[in-house]
mmCIF file with all atom_site columns, C-alpha atoms in Angstrom:
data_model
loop_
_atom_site.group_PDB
_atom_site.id
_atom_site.type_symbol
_atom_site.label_atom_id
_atom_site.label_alt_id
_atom_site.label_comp_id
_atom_site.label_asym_id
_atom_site.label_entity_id
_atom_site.label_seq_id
_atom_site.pdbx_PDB_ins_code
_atom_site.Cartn_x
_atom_site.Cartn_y
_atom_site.Cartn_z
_atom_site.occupancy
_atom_site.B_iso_or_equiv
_atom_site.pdbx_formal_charge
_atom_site.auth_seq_id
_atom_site.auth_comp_id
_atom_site.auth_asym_id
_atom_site.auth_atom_id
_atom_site.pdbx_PDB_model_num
ATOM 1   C CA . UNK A 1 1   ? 16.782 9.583   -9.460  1.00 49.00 ? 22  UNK A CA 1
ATOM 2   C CA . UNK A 1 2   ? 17.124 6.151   -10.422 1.00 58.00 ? 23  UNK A CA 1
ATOM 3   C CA . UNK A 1 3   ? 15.008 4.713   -13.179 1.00 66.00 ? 24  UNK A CA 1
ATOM 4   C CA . UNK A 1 4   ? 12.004 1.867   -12.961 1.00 74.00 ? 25  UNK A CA 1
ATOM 5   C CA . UNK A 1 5   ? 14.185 -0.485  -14.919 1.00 77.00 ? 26  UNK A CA 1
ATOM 6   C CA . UNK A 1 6   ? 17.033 -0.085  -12.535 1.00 84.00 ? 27  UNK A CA 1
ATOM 7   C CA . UNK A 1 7   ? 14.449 -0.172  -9.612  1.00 87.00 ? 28  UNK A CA 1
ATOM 8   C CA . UNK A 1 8   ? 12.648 -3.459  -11.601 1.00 90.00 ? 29  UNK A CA 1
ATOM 9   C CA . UNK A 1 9   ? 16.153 -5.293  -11.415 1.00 90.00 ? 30  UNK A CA 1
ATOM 10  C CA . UNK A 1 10  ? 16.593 -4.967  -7.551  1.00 89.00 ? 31  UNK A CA 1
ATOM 11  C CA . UNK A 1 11  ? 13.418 -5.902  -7.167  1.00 92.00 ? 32  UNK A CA 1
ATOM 12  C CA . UNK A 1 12  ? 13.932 -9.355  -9.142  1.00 92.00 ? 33  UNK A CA 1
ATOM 13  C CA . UNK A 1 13  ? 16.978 -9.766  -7.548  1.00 90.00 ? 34  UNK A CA 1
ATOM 14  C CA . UNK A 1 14  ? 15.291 -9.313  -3.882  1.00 91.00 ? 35  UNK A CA 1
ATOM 15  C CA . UNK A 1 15  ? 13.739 -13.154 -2.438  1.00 90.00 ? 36  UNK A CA 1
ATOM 16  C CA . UNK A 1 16  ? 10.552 -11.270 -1.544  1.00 91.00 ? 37  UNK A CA 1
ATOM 17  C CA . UNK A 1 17  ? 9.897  -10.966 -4.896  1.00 92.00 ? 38  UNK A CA 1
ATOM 18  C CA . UNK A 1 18  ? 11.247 -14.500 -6.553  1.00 89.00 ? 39  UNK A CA 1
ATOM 19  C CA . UNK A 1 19  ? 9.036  -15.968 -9.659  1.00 92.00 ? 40  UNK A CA 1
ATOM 20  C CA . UNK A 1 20  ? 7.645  -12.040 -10.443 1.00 93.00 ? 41  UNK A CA 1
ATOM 21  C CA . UNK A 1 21  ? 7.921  -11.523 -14.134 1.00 93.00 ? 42  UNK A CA 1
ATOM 22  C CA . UNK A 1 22  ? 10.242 -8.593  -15.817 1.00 93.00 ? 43  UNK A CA 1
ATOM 23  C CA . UNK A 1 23  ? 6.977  -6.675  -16.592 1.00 93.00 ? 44  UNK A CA 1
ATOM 24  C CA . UNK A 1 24  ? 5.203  -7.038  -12.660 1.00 94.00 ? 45  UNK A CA 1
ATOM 25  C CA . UNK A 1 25  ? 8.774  -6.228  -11.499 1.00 93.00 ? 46  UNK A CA 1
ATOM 26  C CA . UNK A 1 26  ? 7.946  -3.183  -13.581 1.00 93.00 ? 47  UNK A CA 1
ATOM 27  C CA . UNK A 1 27  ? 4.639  -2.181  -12.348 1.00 93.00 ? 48  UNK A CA 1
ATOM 28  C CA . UNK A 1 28  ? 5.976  -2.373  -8.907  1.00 93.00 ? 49  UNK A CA 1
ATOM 29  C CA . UNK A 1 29  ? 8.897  -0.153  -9.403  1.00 93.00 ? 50  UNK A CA 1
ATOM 30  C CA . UNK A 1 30  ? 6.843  2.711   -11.300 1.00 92.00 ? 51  UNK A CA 1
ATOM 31  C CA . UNK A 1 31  ? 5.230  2.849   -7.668  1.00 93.00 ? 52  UNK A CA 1
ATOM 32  C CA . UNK A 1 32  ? 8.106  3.337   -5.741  1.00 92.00 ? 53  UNK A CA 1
ATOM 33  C CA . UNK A 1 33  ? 11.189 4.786   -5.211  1.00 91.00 ? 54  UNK A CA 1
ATOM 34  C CA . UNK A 1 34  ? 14.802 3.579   -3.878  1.00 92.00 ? 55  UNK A CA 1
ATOM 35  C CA . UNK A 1 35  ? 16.471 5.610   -0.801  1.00 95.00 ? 56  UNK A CA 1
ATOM 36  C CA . UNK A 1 36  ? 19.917 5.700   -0.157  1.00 95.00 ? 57  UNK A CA 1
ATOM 37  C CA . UNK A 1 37  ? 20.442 5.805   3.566   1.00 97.00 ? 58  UNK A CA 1
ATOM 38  C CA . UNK A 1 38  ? 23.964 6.332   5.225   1.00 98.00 ? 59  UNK A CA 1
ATOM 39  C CA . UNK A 1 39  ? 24.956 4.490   8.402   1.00 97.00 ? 60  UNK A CA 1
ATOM 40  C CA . UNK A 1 40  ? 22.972 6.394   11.161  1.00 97.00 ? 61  UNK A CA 1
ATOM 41  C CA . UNK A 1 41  ? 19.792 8.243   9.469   1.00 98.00 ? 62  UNK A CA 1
ATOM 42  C CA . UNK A 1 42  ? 16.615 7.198   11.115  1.00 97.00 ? 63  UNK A CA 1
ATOM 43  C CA . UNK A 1 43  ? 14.011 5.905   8.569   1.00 97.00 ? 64  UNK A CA 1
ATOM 44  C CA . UNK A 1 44  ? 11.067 6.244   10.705  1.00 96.00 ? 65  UNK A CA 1
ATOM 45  C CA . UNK A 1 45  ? 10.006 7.117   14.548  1.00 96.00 ? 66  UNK A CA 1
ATOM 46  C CA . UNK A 1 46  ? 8.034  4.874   16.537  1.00 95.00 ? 67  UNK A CA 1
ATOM 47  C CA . UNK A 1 47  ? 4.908  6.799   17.014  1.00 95.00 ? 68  UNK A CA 1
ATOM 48  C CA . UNK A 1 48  ? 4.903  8.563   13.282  1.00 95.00 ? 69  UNK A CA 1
ATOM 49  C CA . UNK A 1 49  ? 1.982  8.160   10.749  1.00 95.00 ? 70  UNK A CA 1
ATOM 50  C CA . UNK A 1 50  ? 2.815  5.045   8.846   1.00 94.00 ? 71  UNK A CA 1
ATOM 51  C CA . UNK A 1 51  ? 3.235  5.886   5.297   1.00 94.00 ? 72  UNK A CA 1
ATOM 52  C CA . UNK A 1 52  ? 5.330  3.610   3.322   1.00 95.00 ? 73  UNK A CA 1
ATOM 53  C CA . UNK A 1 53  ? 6.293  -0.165  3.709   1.00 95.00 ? 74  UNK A CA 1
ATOM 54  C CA . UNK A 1 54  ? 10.037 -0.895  3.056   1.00 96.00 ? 75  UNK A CA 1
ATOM 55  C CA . UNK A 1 55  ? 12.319 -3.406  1.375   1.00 95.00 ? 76  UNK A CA 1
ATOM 56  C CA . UNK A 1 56  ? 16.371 -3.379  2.440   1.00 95.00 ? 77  UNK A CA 1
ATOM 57  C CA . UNK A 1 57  ? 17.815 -4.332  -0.801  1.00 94.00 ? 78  UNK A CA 1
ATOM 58  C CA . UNK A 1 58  ? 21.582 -3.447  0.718   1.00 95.00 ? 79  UNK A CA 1
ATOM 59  C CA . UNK A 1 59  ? 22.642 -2.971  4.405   1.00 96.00 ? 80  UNK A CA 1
ATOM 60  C CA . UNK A 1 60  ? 21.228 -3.629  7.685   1.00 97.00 ? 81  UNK A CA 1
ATOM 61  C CA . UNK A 1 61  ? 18.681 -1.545  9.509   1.00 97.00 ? 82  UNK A CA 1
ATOM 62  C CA . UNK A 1 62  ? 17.985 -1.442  13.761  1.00 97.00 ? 83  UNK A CA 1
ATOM 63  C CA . UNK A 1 63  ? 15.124 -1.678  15.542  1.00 96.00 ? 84  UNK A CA 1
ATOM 64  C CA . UNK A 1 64  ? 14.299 0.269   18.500  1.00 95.00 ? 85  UNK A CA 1
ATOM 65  C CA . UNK A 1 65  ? 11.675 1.446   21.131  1.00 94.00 ? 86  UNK A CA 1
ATOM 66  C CA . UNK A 1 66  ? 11.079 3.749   23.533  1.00 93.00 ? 87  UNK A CA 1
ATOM 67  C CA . UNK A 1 67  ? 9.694  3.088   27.032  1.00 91.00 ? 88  UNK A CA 1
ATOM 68  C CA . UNK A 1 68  ? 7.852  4.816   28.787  1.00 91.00 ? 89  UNK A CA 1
ATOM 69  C CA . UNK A 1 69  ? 10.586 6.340   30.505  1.00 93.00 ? 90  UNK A CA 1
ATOM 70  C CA . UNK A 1 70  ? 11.944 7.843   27.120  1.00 90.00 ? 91  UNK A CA 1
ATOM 71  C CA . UNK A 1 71  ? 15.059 5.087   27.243  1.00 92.00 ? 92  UNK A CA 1
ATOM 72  C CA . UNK A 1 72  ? 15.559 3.741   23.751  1.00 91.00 ? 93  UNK A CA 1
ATOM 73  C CA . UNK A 1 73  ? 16.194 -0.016  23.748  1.00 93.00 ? 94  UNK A CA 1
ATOM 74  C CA . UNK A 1 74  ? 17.762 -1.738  20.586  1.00 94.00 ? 95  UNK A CA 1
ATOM 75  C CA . UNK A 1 75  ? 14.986 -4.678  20.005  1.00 91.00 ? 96  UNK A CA 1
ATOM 76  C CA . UNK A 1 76  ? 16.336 -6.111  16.789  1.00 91.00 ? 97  UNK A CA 1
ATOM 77  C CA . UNK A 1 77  ? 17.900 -5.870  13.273  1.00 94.00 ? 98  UNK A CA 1
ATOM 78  C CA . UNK A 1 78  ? 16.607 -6.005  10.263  1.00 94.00 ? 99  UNK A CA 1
ATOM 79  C CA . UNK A 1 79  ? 19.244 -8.078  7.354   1.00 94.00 ? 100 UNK A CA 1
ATOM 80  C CA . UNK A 1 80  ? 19.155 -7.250  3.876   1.00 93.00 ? 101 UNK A CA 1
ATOM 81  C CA . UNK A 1 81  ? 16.252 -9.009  1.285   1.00 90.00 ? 102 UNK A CA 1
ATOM 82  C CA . UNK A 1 82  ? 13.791 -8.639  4.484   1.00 92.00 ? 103 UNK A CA 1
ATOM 83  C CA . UNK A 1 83  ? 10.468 -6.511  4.430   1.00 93.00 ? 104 UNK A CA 1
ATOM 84  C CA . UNK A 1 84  ? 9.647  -3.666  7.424   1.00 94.00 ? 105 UNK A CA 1
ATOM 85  C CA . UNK A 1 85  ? 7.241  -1.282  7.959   1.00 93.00 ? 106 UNK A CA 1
ATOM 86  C CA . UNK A 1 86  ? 4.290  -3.211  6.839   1.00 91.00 ? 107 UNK A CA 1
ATOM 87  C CA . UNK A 1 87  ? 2.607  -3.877  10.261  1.00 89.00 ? 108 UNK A CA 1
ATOM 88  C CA . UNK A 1 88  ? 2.111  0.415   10.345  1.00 90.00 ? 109 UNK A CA 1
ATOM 89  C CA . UNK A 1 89  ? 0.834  0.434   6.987   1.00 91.00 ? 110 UNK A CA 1
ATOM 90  C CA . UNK A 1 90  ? -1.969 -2.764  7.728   1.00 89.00 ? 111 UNK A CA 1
ATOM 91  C CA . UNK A 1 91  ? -3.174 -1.786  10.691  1.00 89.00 ? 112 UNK A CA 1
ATOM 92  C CA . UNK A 1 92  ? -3.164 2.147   9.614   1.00 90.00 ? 113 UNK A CA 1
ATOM 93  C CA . UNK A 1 93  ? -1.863 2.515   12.859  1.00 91.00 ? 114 UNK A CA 1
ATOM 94  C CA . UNK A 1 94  ? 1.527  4.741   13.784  1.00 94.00 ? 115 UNK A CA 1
ATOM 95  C CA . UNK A 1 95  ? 4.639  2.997   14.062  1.00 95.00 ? 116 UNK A CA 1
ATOM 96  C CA . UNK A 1 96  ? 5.713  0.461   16.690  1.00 93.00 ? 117 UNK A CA 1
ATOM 97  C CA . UNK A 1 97  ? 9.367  1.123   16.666  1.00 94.00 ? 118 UNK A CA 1
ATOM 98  C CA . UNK A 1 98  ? 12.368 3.203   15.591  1.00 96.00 ? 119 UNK A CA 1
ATOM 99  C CA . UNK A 1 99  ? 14.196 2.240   12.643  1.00 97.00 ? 120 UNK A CA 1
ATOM 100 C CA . UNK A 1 100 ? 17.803 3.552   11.584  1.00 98.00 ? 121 UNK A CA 1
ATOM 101 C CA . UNK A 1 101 ? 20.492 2.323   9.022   1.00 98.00 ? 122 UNK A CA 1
ATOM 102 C CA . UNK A 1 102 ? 22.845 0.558   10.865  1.00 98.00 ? 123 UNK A CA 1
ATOM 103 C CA . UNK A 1 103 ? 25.171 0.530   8.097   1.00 97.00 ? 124 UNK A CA 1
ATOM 104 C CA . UNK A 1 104 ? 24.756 1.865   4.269   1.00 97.00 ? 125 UNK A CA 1
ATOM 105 C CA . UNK A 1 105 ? 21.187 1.271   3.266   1.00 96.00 ? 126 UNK A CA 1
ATOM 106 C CA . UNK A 1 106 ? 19.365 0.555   -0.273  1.00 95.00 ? 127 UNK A CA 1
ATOM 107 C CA . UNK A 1 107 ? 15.932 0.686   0.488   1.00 96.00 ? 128 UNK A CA 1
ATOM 108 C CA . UNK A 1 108 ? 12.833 0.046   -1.887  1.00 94.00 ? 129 UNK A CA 1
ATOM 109 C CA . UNK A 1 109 ? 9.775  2.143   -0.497  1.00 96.00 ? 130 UNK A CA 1
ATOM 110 C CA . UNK A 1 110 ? 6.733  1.626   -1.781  1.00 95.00 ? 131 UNK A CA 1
ATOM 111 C CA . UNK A 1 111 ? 4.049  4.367   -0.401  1.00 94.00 ? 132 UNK A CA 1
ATOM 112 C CA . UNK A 1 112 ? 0.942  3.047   1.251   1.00 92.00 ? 133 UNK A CA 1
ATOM 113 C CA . UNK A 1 113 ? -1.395 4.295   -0.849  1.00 92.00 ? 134 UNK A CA 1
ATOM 114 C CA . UNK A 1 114 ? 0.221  2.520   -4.107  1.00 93.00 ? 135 UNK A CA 1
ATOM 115 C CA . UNK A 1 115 ? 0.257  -0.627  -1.727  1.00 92.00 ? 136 UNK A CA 1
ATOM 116 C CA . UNK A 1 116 ? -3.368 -0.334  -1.331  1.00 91.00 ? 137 UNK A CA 1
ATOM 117 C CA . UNK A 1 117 ? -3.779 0.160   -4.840  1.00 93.00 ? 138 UNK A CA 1
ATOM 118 C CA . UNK A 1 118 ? -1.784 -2.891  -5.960  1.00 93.00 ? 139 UNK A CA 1
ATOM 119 C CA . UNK A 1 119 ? -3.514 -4.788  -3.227  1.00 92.00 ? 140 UNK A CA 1
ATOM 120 C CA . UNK A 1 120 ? -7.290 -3.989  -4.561  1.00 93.00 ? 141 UNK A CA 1
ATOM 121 C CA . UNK A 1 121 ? -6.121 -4.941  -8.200  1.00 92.00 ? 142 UNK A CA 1
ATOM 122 C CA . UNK A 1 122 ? -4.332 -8.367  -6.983  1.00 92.00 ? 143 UNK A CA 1
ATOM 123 C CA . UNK A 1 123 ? -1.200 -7.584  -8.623  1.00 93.00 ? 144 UNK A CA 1
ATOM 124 C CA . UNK A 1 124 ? 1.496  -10.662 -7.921  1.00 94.00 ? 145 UNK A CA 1
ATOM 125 C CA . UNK A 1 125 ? 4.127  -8.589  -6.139  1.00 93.00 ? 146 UNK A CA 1
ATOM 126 C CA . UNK A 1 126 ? 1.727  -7.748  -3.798  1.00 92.00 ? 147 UNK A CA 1
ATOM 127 C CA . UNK A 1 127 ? 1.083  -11.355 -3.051  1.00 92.00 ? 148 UNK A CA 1
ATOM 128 C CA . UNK A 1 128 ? 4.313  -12.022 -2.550  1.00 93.00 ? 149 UNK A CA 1
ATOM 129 C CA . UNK A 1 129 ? 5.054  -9.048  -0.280  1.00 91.00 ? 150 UNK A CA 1
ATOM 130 C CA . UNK A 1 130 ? 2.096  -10.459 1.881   1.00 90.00 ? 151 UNK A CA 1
ATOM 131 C CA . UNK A 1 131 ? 3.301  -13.902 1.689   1.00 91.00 ? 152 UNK A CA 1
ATOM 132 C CA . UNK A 1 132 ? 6.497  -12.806 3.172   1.00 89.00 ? 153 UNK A CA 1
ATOM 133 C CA . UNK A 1 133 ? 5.513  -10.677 5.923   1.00 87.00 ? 154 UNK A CA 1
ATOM 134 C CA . UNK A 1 134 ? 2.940  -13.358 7.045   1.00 89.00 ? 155 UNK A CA 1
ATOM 135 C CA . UNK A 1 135 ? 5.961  -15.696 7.728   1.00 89.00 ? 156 UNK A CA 1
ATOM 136 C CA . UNK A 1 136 ? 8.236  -13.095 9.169   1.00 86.00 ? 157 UNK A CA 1
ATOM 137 C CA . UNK A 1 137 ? 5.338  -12.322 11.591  1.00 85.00 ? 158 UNK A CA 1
ATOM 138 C CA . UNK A 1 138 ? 4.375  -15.980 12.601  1.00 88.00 ? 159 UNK A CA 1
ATOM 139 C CA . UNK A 1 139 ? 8.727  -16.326 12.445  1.00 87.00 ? 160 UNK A CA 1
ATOM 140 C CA . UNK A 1 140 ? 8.251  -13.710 14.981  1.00 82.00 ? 161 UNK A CA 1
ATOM 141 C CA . UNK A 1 141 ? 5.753  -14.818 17.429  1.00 85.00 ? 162 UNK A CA 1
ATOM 142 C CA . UNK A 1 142 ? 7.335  -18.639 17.361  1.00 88.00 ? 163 UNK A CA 1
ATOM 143 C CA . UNK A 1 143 ? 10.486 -16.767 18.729  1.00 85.00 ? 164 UNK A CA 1
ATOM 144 C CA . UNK A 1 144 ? 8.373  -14.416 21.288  1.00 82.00 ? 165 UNK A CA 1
ATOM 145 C CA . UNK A 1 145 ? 6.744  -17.953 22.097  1.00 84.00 ? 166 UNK A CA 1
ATOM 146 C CA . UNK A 1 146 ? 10.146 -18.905 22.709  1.00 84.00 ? 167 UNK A CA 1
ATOM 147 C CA . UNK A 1 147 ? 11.518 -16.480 24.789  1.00 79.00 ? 168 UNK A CA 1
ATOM 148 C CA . UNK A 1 148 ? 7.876  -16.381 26.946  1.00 84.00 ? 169 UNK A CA 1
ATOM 149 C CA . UNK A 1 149 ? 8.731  -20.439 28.119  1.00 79.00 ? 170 UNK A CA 1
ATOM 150 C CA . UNK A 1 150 ? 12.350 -19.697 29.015  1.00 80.00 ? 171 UNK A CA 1
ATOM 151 C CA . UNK A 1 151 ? 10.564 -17.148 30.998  1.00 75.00 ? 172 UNK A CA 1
ATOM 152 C CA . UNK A 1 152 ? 8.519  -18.930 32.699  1.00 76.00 ? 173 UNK A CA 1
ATOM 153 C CA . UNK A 1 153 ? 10.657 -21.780 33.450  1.00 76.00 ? 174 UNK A CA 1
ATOM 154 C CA . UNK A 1 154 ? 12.679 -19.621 34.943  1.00 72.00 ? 175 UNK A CA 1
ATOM 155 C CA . UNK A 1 155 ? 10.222 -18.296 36.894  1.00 70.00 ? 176 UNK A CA 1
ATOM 156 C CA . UNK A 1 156 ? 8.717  -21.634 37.624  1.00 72.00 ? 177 UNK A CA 1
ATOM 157 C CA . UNK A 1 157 ? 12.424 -22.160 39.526  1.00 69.00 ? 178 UNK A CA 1
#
């Protein structure tokens, strides 16, 4: 098991988490725990109870979902210093997506119910987890934006 100091520095080293003090890197960690995933173990199903929100400290992770013909379709990748998870965890709704390592993962996971926790007492790594995965999401929607014109340009043809 690693320790909450060891988990404190990854968490100061991660850019989610830039400007959090030694001792809020602290608190954080003594809520979570750090997996170490090998290339190819899923980390959650799409369709599972969403229980944790994650941060890839090493590695990269996939994204995938499932039609409704049962194909799986690779939808993305997730680098390392980037959060996942957290829609599933917000909306207390099961997940969107597949997730697997696609290479040697670190992962940070910090369980739902600590995030809801940290989130009633306003604690600043909280904030900054929030702050993040607001601009990955509106990131996110630009590019869907994105992709939706080419679309209908090309349909417009």
């Amino acid at each position: 098991m690693v320790g909450v100091s060891t988990i404190a520095e990854s968490i100061l080293d991660n850019p989610v988490f830039v400007g959090l003090s030694k001792t809020e890197a602290e608190e954080l960690a003594s809520h979570c725990d750090i997996l170490v995933l090998p290339a190819g173990r899923p980390i959650f199903e799409q369709g599972a109870q969403a229980k944790s929100i994650f941060v890839l400290f090493k590695g990269s992770v996939n994204v995938s979902v499932r039609d409704m013909a049962g194909e799986e379709h690779l939808v993305g990748s997730i680098p390392a210093g980037d959060v996942f998870g957290e829609m599933g965890v917000l909306e207390a709704q099961a997940r969107s997506a597949t997730t697997i390592a696609a290479e040697d993962c670190v992962i940070l996971r910090i369980p739902g119910t600590s995030f809801t926790m940290m989130v009633k007492q306003g604690h600043p790594a909280i904030h900054r987890l929030l702050q993040w995965a607001i601009r990955k999401s509106c990131q996110r929607l630009r590019e869907l934006d994105g992709r939706l014109d080419t679309l209908f340009e090309q349909d417009a043809k």
